[in-house]
Short mmCIF file of C-alpha atoms in Angstrom, two decimals:
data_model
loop_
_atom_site.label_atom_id
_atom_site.label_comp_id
_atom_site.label_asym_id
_atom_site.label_seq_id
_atom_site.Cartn_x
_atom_site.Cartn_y
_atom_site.Cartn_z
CA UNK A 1 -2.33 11.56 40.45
CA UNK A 2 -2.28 8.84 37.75
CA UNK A 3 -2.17 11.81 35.02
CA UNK A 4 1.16 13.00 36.68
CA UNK A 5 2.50 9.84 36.99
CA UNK A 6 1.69 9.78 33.12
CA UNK A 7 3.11 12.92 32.08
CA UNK A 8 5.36 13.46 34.83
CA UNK A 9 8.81 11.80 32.74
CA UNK A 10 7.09 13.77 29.33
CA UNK A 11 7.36 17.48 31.85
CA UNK A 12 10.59 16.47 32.87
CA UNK A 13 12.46 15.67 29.40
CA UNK A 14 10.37 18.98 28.10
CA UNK A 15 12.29 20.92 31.16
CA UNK A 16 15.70 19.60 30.03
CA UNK A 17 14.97 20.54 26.35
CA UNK A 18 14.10 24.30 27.13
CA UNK A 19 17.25 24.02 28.91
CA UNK A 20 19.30 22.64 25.72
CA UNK A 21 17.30 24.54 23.46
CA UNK A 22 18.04 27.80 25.40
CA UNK A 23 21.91 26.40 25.63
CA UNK A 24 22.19 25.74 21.65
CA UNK A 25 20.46 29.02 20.23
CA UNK A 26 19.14 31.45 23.00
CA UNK A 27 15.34 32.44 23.38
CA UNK A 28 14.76 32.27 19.30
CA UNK A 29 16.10 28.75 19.69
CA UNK A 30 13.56 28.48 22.92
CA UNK A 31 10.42 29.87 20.79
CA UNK A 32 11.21 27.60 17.97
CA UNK A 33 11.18 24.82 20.06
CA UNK A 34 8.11 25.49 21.67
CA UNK A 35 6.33 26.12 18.21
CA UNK A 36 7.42 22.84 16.81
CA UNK A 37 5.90 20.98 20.08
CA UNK A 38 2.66 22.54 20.19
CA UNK A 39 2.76 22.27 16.24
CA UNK A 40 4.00 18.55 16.70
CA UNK A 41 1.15 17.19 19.63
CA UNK A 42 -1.56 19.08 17.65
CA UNK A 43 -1.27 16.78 14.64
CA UNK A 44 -0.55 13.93 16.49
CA UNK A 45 -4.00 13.30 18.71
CA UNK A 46 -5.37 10.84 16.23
CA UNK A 47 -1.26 9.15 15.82
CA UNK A 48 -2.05 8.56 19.83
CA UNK A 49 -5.19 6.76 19.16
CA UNK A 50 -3.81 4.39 17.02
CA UNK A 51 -0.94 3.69 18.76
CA UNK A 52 -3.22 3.18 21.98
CA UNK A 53 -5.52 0.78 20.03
CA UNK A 54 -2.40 -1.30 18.96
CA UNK A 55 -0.13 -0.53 22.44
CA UNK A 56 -3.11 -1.93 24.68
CA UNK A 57 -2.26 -5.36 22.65
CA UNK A 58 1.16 -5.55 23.53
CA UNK A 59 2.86 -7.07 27.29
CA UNK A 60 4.60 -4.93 29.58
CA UNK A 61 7.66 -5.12 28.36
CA UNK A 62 7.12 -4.01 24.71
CA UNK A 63 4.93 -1.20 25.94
CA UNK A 64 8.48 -0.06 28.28
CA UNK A 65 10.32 -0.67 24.92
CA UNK A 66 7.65 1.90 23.19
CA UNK A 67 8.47 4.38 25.48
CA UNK A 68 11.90 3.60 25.73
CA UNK A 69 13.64 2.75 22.34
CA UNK A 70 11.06 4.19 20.79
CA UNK A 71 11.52 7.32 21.11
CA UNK A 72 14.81 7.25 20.48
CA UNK A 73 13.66 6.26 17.19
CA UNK A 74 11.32 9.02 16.88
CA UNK A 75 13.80 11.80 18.22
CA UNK A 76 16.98 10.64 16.52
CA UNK A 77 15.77 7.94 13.64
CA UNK A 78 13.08 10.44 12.43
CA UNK A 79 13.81 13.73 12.79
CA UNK A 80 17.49 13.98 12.89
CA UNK A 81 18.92 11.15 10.85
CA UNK A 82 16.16 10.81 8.32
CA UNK A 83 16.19 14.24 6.70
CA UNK A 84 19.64 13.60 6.43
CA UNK A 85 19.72 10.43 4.45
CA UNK A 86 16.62 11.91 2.78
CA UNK A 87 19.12 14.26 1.36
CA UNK A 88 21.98 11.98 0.57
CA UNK A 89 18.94 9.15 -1.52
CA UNK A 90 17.53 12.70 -2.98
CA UNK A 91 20.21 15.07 -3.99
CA UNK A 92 23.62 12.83 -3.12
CA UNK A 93 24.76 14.78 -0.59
CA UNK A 94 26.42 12.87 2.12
CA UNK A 95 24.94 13.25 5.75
CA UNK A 96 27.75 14.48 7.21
CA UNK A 97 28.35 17.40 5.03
CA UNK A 98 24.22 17.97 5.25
CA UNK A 99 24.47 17.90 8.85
CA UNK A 100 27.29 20.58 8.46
CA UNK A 101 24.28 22.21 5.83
CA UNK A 102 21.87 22.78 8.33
CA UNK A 103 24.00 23.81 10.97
CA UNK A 104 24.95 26.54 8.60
CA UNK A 105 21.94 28.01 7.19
CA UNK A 106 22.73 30.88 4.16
CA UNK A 107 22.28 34.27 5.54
CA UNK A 108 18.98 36.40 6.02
CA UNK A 109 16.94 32.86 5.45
CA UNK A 110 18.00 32.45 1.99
CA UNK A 111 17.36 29.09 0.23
CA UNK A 112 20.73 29.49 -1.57
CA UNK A 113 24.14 29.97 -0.88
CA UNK A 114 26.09 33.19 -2.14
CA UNK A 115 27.77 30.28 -4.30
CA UNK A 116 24.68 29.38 -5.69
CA UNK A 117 24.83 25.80 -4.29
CA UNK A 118 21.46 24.86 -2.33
CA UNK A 119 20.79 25.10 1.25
CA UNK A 120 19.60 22.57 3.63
CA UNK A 121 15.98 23.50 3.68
CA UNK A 122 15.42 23.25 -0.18
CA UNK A 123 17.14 19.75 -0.18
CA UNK A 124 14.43 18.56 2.29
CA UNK A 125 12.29 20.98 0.72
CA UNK A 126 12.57 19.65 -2.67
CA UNK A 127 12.07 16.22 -1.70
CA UNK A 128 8.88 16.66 -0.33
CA UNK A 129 6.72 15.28 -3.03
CA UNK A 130 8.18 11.50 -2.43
CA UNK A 131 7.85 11.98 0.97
CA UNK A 132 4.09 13.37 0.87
CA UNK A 133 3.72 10.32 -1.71
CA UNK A 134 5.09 7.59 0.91
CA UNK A 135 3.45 8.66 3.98
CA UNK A 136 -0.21 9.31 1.79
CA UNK A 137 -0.55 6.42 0.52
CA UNK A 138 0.41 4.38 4.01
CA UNK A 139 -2.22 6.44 5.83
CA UNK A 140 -4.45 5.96 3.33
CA UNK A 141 -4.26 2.22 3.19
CA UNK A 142 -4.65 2.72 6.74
CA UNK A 143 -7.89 4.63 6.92
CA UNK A 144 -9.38 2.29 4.07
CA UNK A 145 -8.29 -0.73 6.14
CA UNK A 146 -10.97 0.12 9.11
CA UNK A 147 -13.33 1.81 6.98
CA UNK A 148 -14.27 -1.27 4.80
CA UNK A 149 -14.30 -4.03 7.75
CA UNK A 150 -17.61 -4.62 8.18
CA UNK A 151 -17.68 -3.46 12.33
CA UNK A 152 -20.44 -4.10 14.72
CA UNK A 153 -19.95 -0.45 15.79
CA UNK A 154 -20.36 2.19 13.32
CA UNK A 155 -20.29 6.11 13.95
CA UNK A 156 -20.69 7.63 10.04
CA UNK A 157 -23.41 4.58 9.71
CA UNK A 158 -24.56 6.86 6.22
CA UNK A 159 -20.89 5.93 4.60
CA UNK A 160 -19.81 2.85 6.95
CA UNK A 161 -22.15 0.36 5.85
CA UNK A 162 -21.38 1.18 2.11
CA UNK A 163 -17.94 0.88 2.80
CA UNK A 164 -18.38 -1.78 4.38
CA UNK A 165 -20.58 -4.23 2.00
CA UNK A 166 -18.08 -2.94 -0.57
CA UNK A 167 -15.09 -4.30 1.56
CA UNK A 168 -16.34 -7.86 0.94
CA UNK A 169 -15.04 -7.46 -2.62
CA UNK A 170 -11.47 -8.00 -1.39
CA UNK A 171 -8.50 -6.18 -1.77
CA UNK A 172 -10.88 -2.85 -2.11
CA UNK A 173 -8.44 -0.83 -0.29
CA UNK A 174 -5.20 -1.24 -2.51
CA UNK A 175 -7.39 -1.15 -5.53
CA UNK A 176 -8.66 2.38 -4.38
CA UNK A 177 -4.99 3.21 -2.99
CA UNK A 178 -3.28 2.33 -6.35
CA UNK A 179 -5.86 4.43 -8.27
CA UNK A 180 -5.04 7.33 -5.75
CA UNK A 181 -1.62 6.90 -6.35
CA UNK A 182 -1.98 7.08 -10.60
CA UNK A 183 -4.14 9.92 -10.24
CA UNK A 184 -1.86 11.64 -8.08
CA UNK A 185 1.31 10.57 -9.95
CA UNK A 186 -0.03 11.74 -13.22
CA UNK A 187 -1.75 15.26 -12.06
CA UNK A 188 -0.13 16.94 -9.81
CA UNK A 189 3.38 15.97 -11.12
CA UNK A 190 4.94 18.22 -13.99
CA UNK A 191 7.78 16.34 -15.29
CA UNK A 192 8.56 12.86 -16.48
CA UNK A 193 11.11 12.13 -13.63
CA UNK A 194 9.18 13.77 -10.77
CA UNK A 195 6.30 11.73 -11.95
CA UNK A 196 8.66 8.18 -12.07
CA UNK A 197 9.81 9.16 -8.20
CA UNK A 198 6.32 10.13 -7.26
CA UNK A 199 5.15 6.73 -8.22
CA UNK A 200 8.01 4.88 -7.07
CA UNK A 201 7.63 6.19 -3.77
CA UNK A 202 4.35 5.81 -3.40
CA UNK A 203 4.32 1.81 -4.36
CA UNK A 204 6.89 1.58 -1.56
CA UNK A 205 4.28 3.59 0.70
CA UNK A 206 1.95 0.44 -0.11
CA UNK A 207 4.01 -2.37 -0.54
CA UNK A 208 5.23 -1.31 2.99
CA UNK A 209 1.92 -1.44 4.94
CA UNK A 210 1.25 -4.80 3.14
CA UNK A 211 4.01 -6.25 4.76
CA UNK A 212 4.15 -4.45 8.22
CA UNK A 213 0.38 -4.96 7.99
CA UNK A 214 0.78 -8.65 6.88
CA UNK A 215 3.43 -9.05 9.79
CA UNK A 216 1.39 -8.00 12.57
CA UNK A 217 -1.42 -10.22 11.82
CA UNK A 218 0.46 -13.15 10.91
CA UNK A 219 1.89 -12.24 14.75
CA UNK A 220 -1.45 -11.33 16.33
CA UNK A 221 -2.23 -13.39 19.47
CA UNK A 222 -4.67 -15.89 20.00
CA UNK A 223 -8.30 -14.79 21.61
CA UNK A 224 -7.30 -17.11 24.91
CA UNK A 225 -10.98 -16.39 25.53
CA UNK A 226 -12.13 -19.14 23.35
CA UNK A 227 -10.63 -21.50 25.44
CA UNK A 228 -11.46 -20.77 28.87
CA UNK A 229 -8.60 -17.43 29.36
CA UNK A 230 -9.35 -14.52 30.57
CA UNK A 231 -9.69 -11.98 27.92
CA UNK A 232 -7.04 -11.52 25.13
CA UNK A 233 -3.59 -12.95 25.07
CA UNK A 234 -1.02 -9.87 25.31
CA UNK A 235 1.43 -10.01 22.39
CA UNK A 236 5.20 -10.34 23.66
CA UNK A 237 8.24 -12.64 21.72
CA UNK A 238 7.63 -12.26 18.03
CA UNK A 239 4.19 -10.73 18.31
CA UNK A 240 5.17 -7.98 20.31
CA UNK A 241 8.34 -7.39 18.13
CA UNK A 242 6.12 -7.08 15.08
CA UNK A 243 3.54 -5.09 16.64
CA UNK A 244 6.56 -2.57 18.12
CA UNK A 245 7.90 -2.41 14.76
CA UNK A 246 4.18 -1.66 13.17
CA UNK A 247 3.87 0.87 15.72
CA UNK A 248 7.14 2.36 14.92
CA UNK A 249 6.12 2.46 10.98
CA UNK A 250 2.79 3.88 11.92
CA UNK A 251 4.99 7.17 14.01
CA UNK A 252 7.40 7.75 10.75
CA UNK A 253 3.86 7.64 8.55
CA UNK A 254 2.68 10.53 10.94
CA UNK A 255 5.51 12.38 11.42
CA UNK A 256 6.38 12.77 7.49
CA UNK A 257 3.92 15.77 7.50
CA UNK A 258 5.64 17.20 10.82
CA UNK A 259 8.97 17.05 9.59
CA UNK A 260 8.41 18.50 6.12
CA UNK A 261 6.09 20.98 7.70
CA UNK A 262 9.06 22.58 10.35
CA UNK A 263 10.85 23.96 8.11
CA UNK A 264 8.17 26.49 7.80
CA UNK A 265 9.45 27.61 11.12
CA UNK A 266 12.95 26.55 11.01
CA UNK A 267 15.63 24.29 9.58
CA UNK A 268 17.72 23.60 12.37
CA UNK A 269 17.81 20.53 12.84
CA UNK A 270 18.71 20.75 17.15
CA UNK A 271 15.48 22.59 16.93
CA UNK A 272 13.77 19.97 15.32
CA UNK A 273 14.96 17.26 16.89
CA UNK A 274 14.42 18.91 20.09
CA UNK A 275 11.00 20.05 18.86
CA UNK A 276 9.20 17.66 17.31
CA UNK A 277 11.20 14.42 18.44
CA UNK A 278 11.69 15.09 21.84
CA UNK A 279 9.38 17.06 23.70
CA UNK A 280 6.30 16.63 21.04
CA UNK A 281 7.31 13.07 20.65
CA UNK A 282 7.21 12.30 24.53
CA UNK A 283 3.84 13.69 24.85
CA UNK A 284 2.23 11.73 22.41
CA UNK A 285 3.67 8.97 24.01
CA UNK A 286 2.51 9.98 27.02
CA UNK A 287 -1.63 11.14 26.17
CA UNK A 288 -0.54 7.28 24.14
CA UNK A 289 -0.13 5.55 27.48
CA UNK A 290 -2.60 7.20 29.27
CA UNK A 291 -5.52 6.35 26.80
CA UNK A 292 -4.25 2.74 27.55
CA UNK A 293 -4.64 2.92 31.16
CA UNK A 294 -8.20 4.97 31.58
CA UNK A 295 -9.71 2.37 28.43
CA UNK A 296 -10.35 4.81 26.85
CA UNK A 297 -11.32 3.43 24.01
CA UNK A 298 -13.14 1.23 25.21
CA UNK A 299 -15.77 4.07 26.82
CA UNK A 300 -15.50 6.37 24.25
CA UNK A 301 -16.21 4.20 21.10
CA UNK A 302 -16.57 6.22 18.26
CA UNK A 303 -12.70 7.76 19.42
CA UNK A 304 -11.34 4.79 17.05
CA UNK A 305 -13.38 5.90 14.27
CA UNK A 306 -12.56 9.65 15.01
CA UNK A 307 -8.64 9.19 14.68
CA UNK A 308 -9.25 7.42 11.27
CA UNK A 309 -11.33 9.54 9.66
CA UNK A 310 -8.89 12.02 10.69
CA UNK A 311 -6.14 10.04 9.13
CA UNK A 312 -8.08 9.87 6.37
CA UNK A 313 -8.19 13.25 5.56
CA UNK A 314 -4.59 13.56 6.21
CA UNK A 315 -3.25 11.69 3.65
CA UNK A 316 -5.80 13.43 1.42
CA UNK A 317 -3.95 16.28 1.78
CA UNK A 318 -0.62 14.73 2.18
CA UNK A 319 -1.25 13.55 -1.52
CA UNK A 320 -2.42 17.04 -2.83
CA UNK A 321 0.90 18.31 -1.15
CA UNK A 322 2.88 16.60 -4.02
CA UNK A 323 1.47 19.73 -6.06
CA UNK A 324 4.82 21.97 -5.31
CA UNK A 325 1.71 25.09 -5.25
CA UNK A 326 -1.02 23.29 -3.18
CA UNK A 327 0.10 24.48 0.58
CA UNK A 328 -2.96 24.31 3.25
CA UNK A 329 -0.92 26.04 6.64
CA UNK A 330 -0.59 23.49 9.55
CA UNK A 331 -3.36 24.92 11.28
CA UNK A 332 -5.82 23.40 9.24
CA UNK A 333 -4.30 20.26 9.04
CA UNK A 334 -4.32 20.06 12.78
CA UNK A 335 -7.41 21.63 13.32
CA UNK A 336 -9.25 18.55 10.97
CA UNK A 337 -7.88 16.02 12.98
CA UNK A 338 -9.24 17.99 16.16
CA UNK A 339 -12.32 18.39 14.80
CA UNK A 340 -12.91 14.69 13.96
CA UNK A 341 -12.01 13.45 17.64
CA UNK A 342 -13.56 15.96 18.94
CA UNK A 343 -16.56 14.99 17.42
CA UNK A 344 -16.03 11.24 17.78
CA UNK A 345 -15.72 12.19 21.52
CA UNK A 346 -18.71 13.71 21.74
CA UNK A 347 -21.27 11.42 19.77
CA UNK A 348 -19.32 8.64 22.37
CA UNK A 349 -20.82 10.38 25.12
CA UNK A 350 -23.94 10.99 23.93
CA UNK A 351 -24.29 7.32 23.43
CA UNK A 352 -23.20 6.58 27.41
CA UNK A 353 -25.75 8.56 28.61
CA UNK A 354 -28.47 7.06 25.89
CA UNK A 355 -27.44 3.26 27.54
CA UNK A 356 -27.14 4.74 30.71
CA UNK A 357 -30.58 6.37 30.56
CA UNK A 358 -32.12 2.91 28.98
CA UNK A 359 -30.73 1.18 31.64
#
């Protein structure tokens, strides 16, 4: 009963899509849609985690705002407006008239107009490597952010103690992040300016989790425990804000790859919107919220650890994507952050029967 409760709005707004989707394009508009949410929630598990381990921090009221505003962020912010103004920084085209682009695809699936003047798809298309630059080298930061605090619980104990005693250095994770982004810049680029854009965007990838990072700790709420409370203080006024805003940062980080990756199956962007944003959006919202309310962290321990690693690997692969000629297919990409949580899930268990049994 609590599930439904849960998922009940996300089966509802899904129902009302296949209904739009149907009414804007038919049952190829239908099939598209579906694609993009299976395609959308498969990459997403580990996005959920995170967002669970930073929504059970926030009040009430932010966590309606999450669910709320939110996702009109996600549906309309990043998969129907940003593409757009993707376009317009990337190849000047205004929104409007790339709105009126991917409405109006070329013919047979063609890339290019009879005219010879670029379609919709290769505009996004060819600004994928400062996207894949952005979004890499924010997960990555990230990933190296939990992997080099030293933590009482470890899963990978083999790599997470290294990581950790080398994490007392200080600043290990934008050292290693800024040497990622070099590397990356200067191999898998071919030209002076896609190398100058590839950088560029990838400093703004870093310099942006510094400060969204910064903010939410500067923000972070005071362990009320210490002095007498019960538990931790829920973040709400400017702590909450920050923390919604992180979270919000932390969904355009994850859906870069999403995005990019739809217009493998199409470039509409109804579709898309539809798609990824609404229906896939909801649901990871919804397995989000429902994380929250079973503590599911909290009994499954190694889950944390799962979705990082996970992440990890992501913007791995995110940064070998700036390679126009390096292309892994979704399925891999989703099936690595399966098999990470997966795993996570099940060494968690193992380890509640082990105390259970020794108690």
């Amino acid at each position: 009963m609590a599930a439904f409760r849960v998922f009940g709005v996300s089966l509802l707004v899904t129902a009302l899509a296949l209904v739009a989707g149907y009414a804007h394009g038919g049952l190829n508009a239908l099939f598209l849609l579906v694609a993009l949410a299976v395609l959308e929630v498969s990459l997403s598990f580990d996005n959920a985690i995170i967002n669970a381990a930073v929504l059970q921090r926030l009040s009430r009221f932010w966590r309606q705002m999450f669910l709320t505003v939110g996702i009109l962020i996600a549906v309309f912010g990043m998969r129907l407006v940003f593409p757009l103004l993707l376009v317009w920084a990337t190849a000047g085209v205004e929104p409007v008239r790339a709105f009126e682009l991917a409405l109006n695809p070329p013919p047979h699936g063609a890339l290019e107009f009879p005219d010879g003047s670029p379609s919709y798809e290769k505009l996004v298309v060819a600004a994928h490597p400062q996207i894949a630059a952005f979004g890499g080298i924010f997960l990555l930061m990230l990933f190296l952010d939990f992997v080099v605090q030293d933590r009482e619980i470890k899963w990978l104990k083999w790599i997470e103690i290294p990581f950790a005693r080398i994490g007392r250095l200080g600043q290990v994770s934008v050292a290693v992040a800024a040497v990622a982004l070099v590397l990356a810049g200067t191999m898998l680029t071919h030209s002076t300016e896609e190398r100058a854009t590839v950088l560029t965007a990838g400093l703004l990838g870093l310099v942006t989790y510094l400060v969204v990072n910064g903010l939410s700790r500067a923000f972070q709420p005071l362990d009320v425990e210490a002095t007498g409370g019960p538990g931790l203080a829920l973040a709400a006024g400017k702590a909450g804000l920050t923390l919604f805003l992180y979270l919000e940062v932390l969904d355009a980080a994850f859906s870069f790859d999403g995005v990019t990756g739809a217009f493998a199956i199409t470039s509409d962007p109804i579709v898309i919107a539809l798609g990824l944003g609404l229906v896939g959006s909801m649901f990871v919202r919804s397995i989000t919220i429902y994380l929250v309310q079973q503590d599911a962290l909290d009994r499954y321990v190694y889950l944390e650890h799962g979705a990082h690693w996970a992440i990890g690997a992501l913007s791995v692969i995110m940064l070998l994507s700036i390679e126009p000629h390096f292309e892994i297919p979704e399925v891999f990409t989703a099936s690595v952050g399966v098999v990470f949580i997966g795993a996570a899930l099940a060494w968690s268990v193992l380890r509640n029967r082990r105390i259970a049994k020794g108690a």
